[in-house]
Each structure stands twice: as C-alpha cells, then as structure tokens.
C-alpha atoms as one frame of an Amber mdcrd trajectory, in Angstrom:
protein
   0.060  -0.006   0.002   1.605   3.353  -1.001   0.235   6.676  -0.031   1.267
   9.715  -1.835   2.535  12.771  -0.051  -0.120  15.014   1.648   0.629  17.812
  -0.629  -0.162  15.998  -3.776  -3.316  17.556  -5.143  -5.758  15.440  -7.100
  -8.644  17.342  -8.289 -10.807  14.277  -9.327 -13.966  13.438  -7.481 -12.965
  11.591  -4.209 -15.994   9.342  -4.464 -15.054   8.339  -7.877 -11.405   7.822
  -6.964 -12.347   5.366  -4.091 -11.865   7.719  -1.096 -10.404   5.790   1.878
  -9.056   2.868  -0.226  -5.302   1.997  -0.347  -3.262   3.621  -3.009  -5.542
   6.774  -3.533  -4.195  10.109  -3.496  -4.448  12.259  -0.475  -5.632  15.814
  -0.933  -4.104  18.741   0.938  -7.379  19.529   2.292  -7.658  16.069   4.017
  -4.526  17.116   6.078  -6.148  20.567   6.754  -9.369  18.888   8.003  -7.311
  16.570  10.161  -5.598  19.551  11.767  -8.780  21.408  12.288 -10.510  18.238
  13.779  -7.628  17.885  16.277  -7.486  21.503  17.122 -11.181  21.635  17.806
 -11.794  18.100  19.149  -8.998  17.689  21.620  -9.755  20.810  23.586 -13.468
  20.015  23.579 -12.784  16.511  24.949 -10.503  18.149  27.608 -13.386  20.479
  28.652 -15.628  17.424  29.013 -13.039  15.613  31.088 -12.901  18.732  33.356
 -16.697  18.626  33.936 -16.998  14.888  34.398 -13.855  13.888  36.121 -12.353
  17.090  37.562  -9.206  16.527  35.395  -7.071  19.484  34.156  -8.260  21.677
  37.129 -11.837  21.067  36.456 -14.792  21.283  38.818 -15.945  17.714  38.261
 -19.757  16.958  38.257 -20.287  18.624  41.701 -18.438  21.885  40.949 -19.761
  22.132  37.345 -23.271  21.329  38.598 -23.195  24.162  41.107 -22.002  26.502
  38.322 -24.968  25.370  36.012 -27.370  25.914  38.889 -25.910  29.405  39.564
 -26.541  30.553  35.856 -30.195  29.274  35.851 -30.142  25.590  34.682 -32.351
  23.193  36.515 -30.773  20.118  37.771 -27.260  21.418  37.754 -25.557  18.083
  38.310 -27.596  16.409  35.526 -26.808  19.234  33.191 -23.155  18.968  34.101
 -23.078  15.283  33.026 -24.895  16.021  29.727 -22.578  18.965  28.994 -19.417
  16.879  29.971 -20.575  13.846  27.975 -21.343  16.025  24.964 -18.098  17.800
  25.144 -16.078  14.575  25.707 -17.734  12.432  23.051 -18.197  15.305  20.624
 -14.570  16.363  20.915 -13.260  12.768  20.585 -15.586  12.244  17.758 -14.335
  15.250  15.892 -10.652  14.470  16.659 -10.977  10.981  15.374 -13.240  11.864
  12.481 -15.930   9.344  13.885 -19.594  10.119  13.198 -18.478  13.630  12.442
 -21.738  15.270  11.690 -23.117  14.068  15.009 -19.979  14.980  16.930 -20.073
  18.449  15.337 -23.845  18.744  16.361 -22.877  17.906  19.982 -20.273  20.593
  20.060 -22.507  23.143  18.307 -25.262  22.608  20.831 -22.893  22.969  23.831
 -21.386  26.106  22.369 -24.727  27.687  21.660 -25.461  27.245  25.408 -22.143
  28.679  26.380 -22.655  31.634  24.153 -26.005  32.213  25.812 -24.457  32.098
  29.270 -21.663  34.443  28.270 -24.024  36.869  26.285 -23.677  40.448  27.556
 -20.096  40.024  28.490 -18.892  41.408  25.215 -17.175  39.637  22.303 -13.526
  39.436  23.410 -12.034  37.194  26.134 -11.991  36.899  29.192 -15.657  37.514
  29.566 -16.723  37.589  25.956 -17.922  34.774  23.725 -15.241  34.736  21.007
 -13.796  31.450  21.908 -17.110  29.700  22.061 -18.300  31.268  18.740 -15.108
  30.045  17.203 -15.618  26.532  18.426 -19.229  26.365  17.287 -18.345  27.736
  13.814 -15.549  25.205  13.466 -17.735  22.296  14.531 -20.463  23.410  12.175
 -17.991  23.743   9.376 -16.628  20.197   9.998 -20.242  18.854  10.177 -20.913
  20.421   6.847 -17.771  19.643   5.008 -17.064  16.183   6.365 -13.856  14.945
   8.172 -11.722  14.259   5.117 -10.112  10.958   4.240  -7.858  10.839   7.148
 -10.689  10.017   9.566 -12.383   6.801  10.849 -15.536   7.746   9.096 -13.668
   7.120   5.763 -13.559   3.375   6.686 -17.283   3.008   7.934 -19.813   1.891
   5.514 -22.806   4.233   5.412 -20.808   7.393   6.269 -17.716   6.751   4.130
 -18.941   9.344   1.524 -20.069  12.512   3.285 -23.162  14.093   2.081 -23.928
  17.762   2.739 -27.555  16.818   3.832 -26.074  14.955   6.881 -24.176  18.048
   7.949 -27.031  20.423   7.441 -29.365  17.908   9.476 -26.707  17.613  12.188
 -26.047  21.302  12.650 -30.036  21.886  12.725 -30.316  19.130  15.381 -27.527
  20.637  17.486 -29.214  24.047  17.435 -32.652  22.604  18.081 -31.552  20.641
  21.133 -29.630  23.644  22.383 -32.652  25.828  22.017 -34.814  23.350  23.987
 -32.195  23.266  26.855 -32.012  27.044  26.814 -35.769  27.160  27.167 -35.453
  25.162  30.399 -32.999  27.704  31.720 -34.586  30.151  34.268
C-alpha cells in the first residue's frame, strides 16, 4: 500500500477515486481537515473531562453542577453530566473523525448554550464569547464539510462518503436541542 505525499493534489472526485481505499491520492485539504479536527476536538474533549472527572483543574460533576445551577439551569448536576458527555464524546468524535456530523452537532449545541451564558459579556475574552463562537463555527464547518479521508468515517460503511445533507441535518439538530435546553434555563 503506497500513499502519496499529503501535498499531492488530485482534483478528481474523491467518491469516484475510491476515497479511503489504499493507493488513492491524499488531498491537501484532508490534512487541513485533520488539523482542524484535532485543534477543535481535543480541547473540547478536555473540557468534557474537566466537567466529568475534574481533570485539568476542572470542577468535576459537583463543581460544574453548582455552576450550572448558579446560571439558571435546572438540575445542575444532571446538566453537568450532559454537557460533559457532549463535550467529551463530541470532541473525541471530531478528533478521530468518527460520526463527524453528530460530533459536530454535539459541540454546536454545547457552544450555543455557552454563548447564551456569556451573552452580555462582550465579544472578546476573558468575559466575551469569541472562543465559544469560534468553536461552534469550526464544529459546524466540520459537520458540513465532512472529516476528510484521514478519519475513521472514511472506513465506515454508510458514512464513508459524506453528504452535505448529513451536515445540515446535524447542525440543525444541534441548534434545536440547544434551544430546547435554553428554554429550560430560568
């Protein structure tokens, strides 16, 4: 099995060229999508680990639950678990390129809620929402574009060839679920 250098460009249709099969040419955008997936997915997974396990100086479920209660969410501990799992699994899914549209939807949903919590604090850090907005936009972009061929999705039947409709439906699902959760917030 020979794989050509990442910077080799092949402008043929990736579906017709057997995307994900041995011996096919890699596109430069596949490497770019891998970098984007890792840059978004690993920090998201780390934030989830902070919420669930208290790793990386996180609050764990108890501390995060108290925070969620303080900003108006009912059942703070339950919301902490949901947010932590969404961030951990969504982040890992993005990083690995596994079920990418759904992973992107999880991150979009969480970030919509994070933006709502930080709303009114301006745009720029530390109190603004620029980081959350960037993560949401990146996750939506990956859900819409697909993970590229350097992803686990490239080897799974049914999701091997990404369709734009999957991405659109996933982003809509993420926004819809986020909106429902926001309606629960006091």
